Amino acid sequence: MLALETLIVAALFFSLLLYAVLGGADFGGGMWDLLAWGPRARLQREAIAAAIGPVWEANHVWLILAVVILFTAFPVAFAAIMTALHIPITLILIGIVLRGSAFVFRKYDAQNDAIHRRWSTVFGVASFLTPFFMGLTLGGLASGEIRVEGGIVTTGFFRGWLGPFALSCGLFAQGLFAFLAAAYLAADARRYPALQEDFRRRALVSGVLLAPAAGLVFLLAREGAPIIFSGLTSWWAPLLLLWTSVLAVVALAALWWRRFEWARWSAAGQVACIILGWGMAQYPYILVPDLTYHETAAPAITLRLLAIGLGVGAVVLIPSLLYLLYIFKLHGDGLALEE
């Protein structure tokens, strides 16, 4: 029978996976908003806003849930992570706040070109940089350079997240979210063939570029995150790599042949496999190499109460989310824009 902390680790990982698959596309949409060009630039931005608008707040629920699980179930690890990585984590929070604020103000502030451009720039830049800092943070957690003794961080505030491996993780996160967003938007824009082609081309380019970016992360992991590299070369890795590669090829082929729903689901599956691989490679460490999930778990009564809370919350949260996605993403004819 699995230990209770292992089940809670699974819930934590599931929250992060859903945040990447759902919330990651929102960040990617902001990137494409900043990079909108051509005769349909305005329509591209309207499509991105229409796609993000109904779900972007709901998608952040998964990040909030992950943070709550972390500080409730693994308080020692939470304190160490927030100390050692407080600079990139603070930048992530600033980016999330700026991005959300700019998205709302762009809609409801005075509608002249100068003000609209200002809010669009803030929204796009924050969407670009926030995933980069997320990747830096995950790279720092995996690097093994952050050391903890007796619950105290001994390596300062700049170790782990400024190395080549962490930087490559940041760039890879940006590419991953950009690809995911373009694949989703191509499926959502089915009522507008020309617009759909715009997002299809972006998805193809970003999807092809993901392969060398992933290879760079893998190569840099040998020196920059040896425990992760060891995990990624263990017995289960070839099977997961095979699944990830198959889904990547299916996603690109579906985009090429304009099978957009296939592309949407394959892209989501590809990202899920990548996140799964990272989680399996890092397990059982929460902060490599000094803190594991088991060593930093809260007292049993806290874990039991948290597990009950997660079970009750799942009864409300998961059906609500599925209904939200069905109404705004999977039901009907896709986006409706003012042309």
Short mmCIF file of N, CA, C and O in Angstrom, two decimals, residues 12 15 24 44 90 96 100 110 112 122 139 153 172 206 222 248 272 284 289 295 307 332 335 337-338:
data_model
loop_
_atom_site.label_atom_id
_atom_site.label_comp_id
_atom_site.label_asym_id
_atom_site.label_seq_id
_atom_site.Cartn_x
_atom_site.Cartn_y
_atom_site.Cartn_z
N LEU A 12 0.26 16.54 -5.94
CA LEU A 12 1.07 17.72 -6.25
C LEU A 12 1.54 17.69 -7.70
O LEU A 12 1.42 18.68 -8.44
N SER A 15 -1.30 18.31 -10.16
CA SER A 15 -1.64 19.74 -10.24
C SER A 15 -0.68 20.47 -11.16
O SER A 15 -1.10 21.29 -12.00
N GLY A 24 -0.22 26.60 -19.25
CA GLY A 24 0.91 26.85 -20.12
C GLY A 24 0.46 27.42 -21.47
O GLY A 24 1.12 28.30 -22.04
N GLN A 44 -5.76 38.01 -34.90
CA GLN A 44 -5.01 37.02 -34.10
C GLN A 44 -5.11 37.36 -32.62
O GLN A 44 -5.33 36.48 -31.78
N THR A 90 9.79 35.22 -7.08
CA THR A 90 9.18 36.55 -7.00
C THR A 90 8.92 37.11 -8.39
O THR A 90 7.88 37.72 -8.65
N ILE A 96 2.92 36.97 -13.27
CA ILE A 96 1.53 36.51 -13.28
C ILE A 96 0.58 37.68 -12.98
O ILE A 96 -0.46 37.84 -13.64
N GLY A 100 -2.04 39.19 -15.80
CA GLY A 100 -3.48 39.18 -15.59
C GLY A 100 -4.06 40.57 -15.56
O GLY A 100 -5.13 40.83 -16.14
N ALA A 110 -9.67 52.71 -21.54
CA ALA A 110 -10.07 53.48 -22.72
C ALA A 110 -9.54 52.80 -23.98
O ALA A 110 -8.39 52.35 -24.03
N ASN A 112 -8.30 53.45 -26.98
CA ASN A 112 -7.56 54.10 -28.07
C ASN A 112 -6.27 53.33 -28.31
O ASN A 112 -5.83 52.53 -27.48
N VAL A 122 2.60 45.01 -22.15
CA VAL A 122 2.79 44.45 -20.80
C VAL A 122 2.33 42.99 -20.75
O VAL A 122 3.03 42.12 -20.21
N GLY A 139 14.73 24.18 -13.09
CA GLY A 139 16.13 23.83 -13.31
C GLY A 139 16.95 23.95 -12.04
O GLY A 139 17.82 23.12 -11.75
N VAL A 153 19.23 26.78 4.19
CA VAL A 153 19.92 26.88 2.90
C VAL A 153 21.30 27.45 3.13
O VAL A 153 21.45 28.52 3.74
N PHE A 172 13.35 26.21 -22.86
CA PHE A 172 12.51 25.09 -23.28
C PHE A 172 11.06 25.29 -22.83
O PHE A 172 10.12 24.97 -23.57
N SER A 206 7.20 26.19 -34.12
CA SER A 206 7.58 26.02 -32.72
C SER A 206 7.69 24.55 -32.36
O SER A 206 8.56 24.16 -31.55
N ARG A 222 23.70 16.47 -18.15
CA ARG A 222 24.80 15.58 -17.76
C ARG A 222 25.71 16.25 -16.72
O ARG A 222 26.11 15.63 -15.73
N ALA A 248 4.72 13.60 -30.44
CA ALA A 248 5.24 14.79 -31.14
C ALA A 248 5.07 14.64 -32.65
O ALA A 248 4.65 15.59 -33.34
N ALA A 272 2.37 16.49 -21.51
CA ALA A 272 2.15 15.69 -20.30
C ALA A 272 3.27 14.66 -20.12
O ALA A 272 3.75 14.44 -19.00
N PRO A 284 12.91 10.53 -5.75
CA PRO A 284 12.08 11.05 -4.66
C PRO A 284 12.50 12.42 -4.15
O PRO A 284 12.06 12.82 -3.08
N PRO A 289 20.20 17.73 -3.88
CA PRO A 289 20.17 16.32 -3.49
C PRO A 289 19.84 16.12 -2.00
O PRO A 289 20.00 15.01 -1.51
N GLU A 295 11.42 12.64 3.62
CA GLU A 295 12.13 13.24 4.76
C GLU A 295 11.50 14.54 5.22
O GLU A 295 11.67 14.94 6.38
N ALA A 307 -5.27 15.12 2.88
CA ALA A 307 -5.82 14.15 1.93
C ALA A 307 -7.34 14.20 1.91
O ALA A 307 -7.96 14.12 0.83
N GLY A 332 -19.63 23.30 -29.48
CA GLY A 332 -19.93 24.37 -30.43
C GLY A 332 -18.95 24.43 -31.58
O GLY A 332 -18.20 23.50 -31.85
N LEU A 335 -14.25 29.59 -31.75
CA LEU A 335 -14.26 31.01 -31.42
C LEU A 335 -15.25 31.77 -32.29
O LEU A 335 -15.44 31.47 -33.47
N LEU A 337 -15.66 35.68 -33.40
CA LEU A 337 -14.95 36.96 -33.37
C LEU A 337 -15.71 38.01 -34.14
O LEU A 337 -16.49 37.69 -35.06
N GLU A 338 -15.44 39.27 -33.79
CA GLU A 338 -16.02 40.39 -34.53
C GLU A 338 -15.05 40.76 -35.64
O GLU A 338 -13.96 41.28 -35.38
#
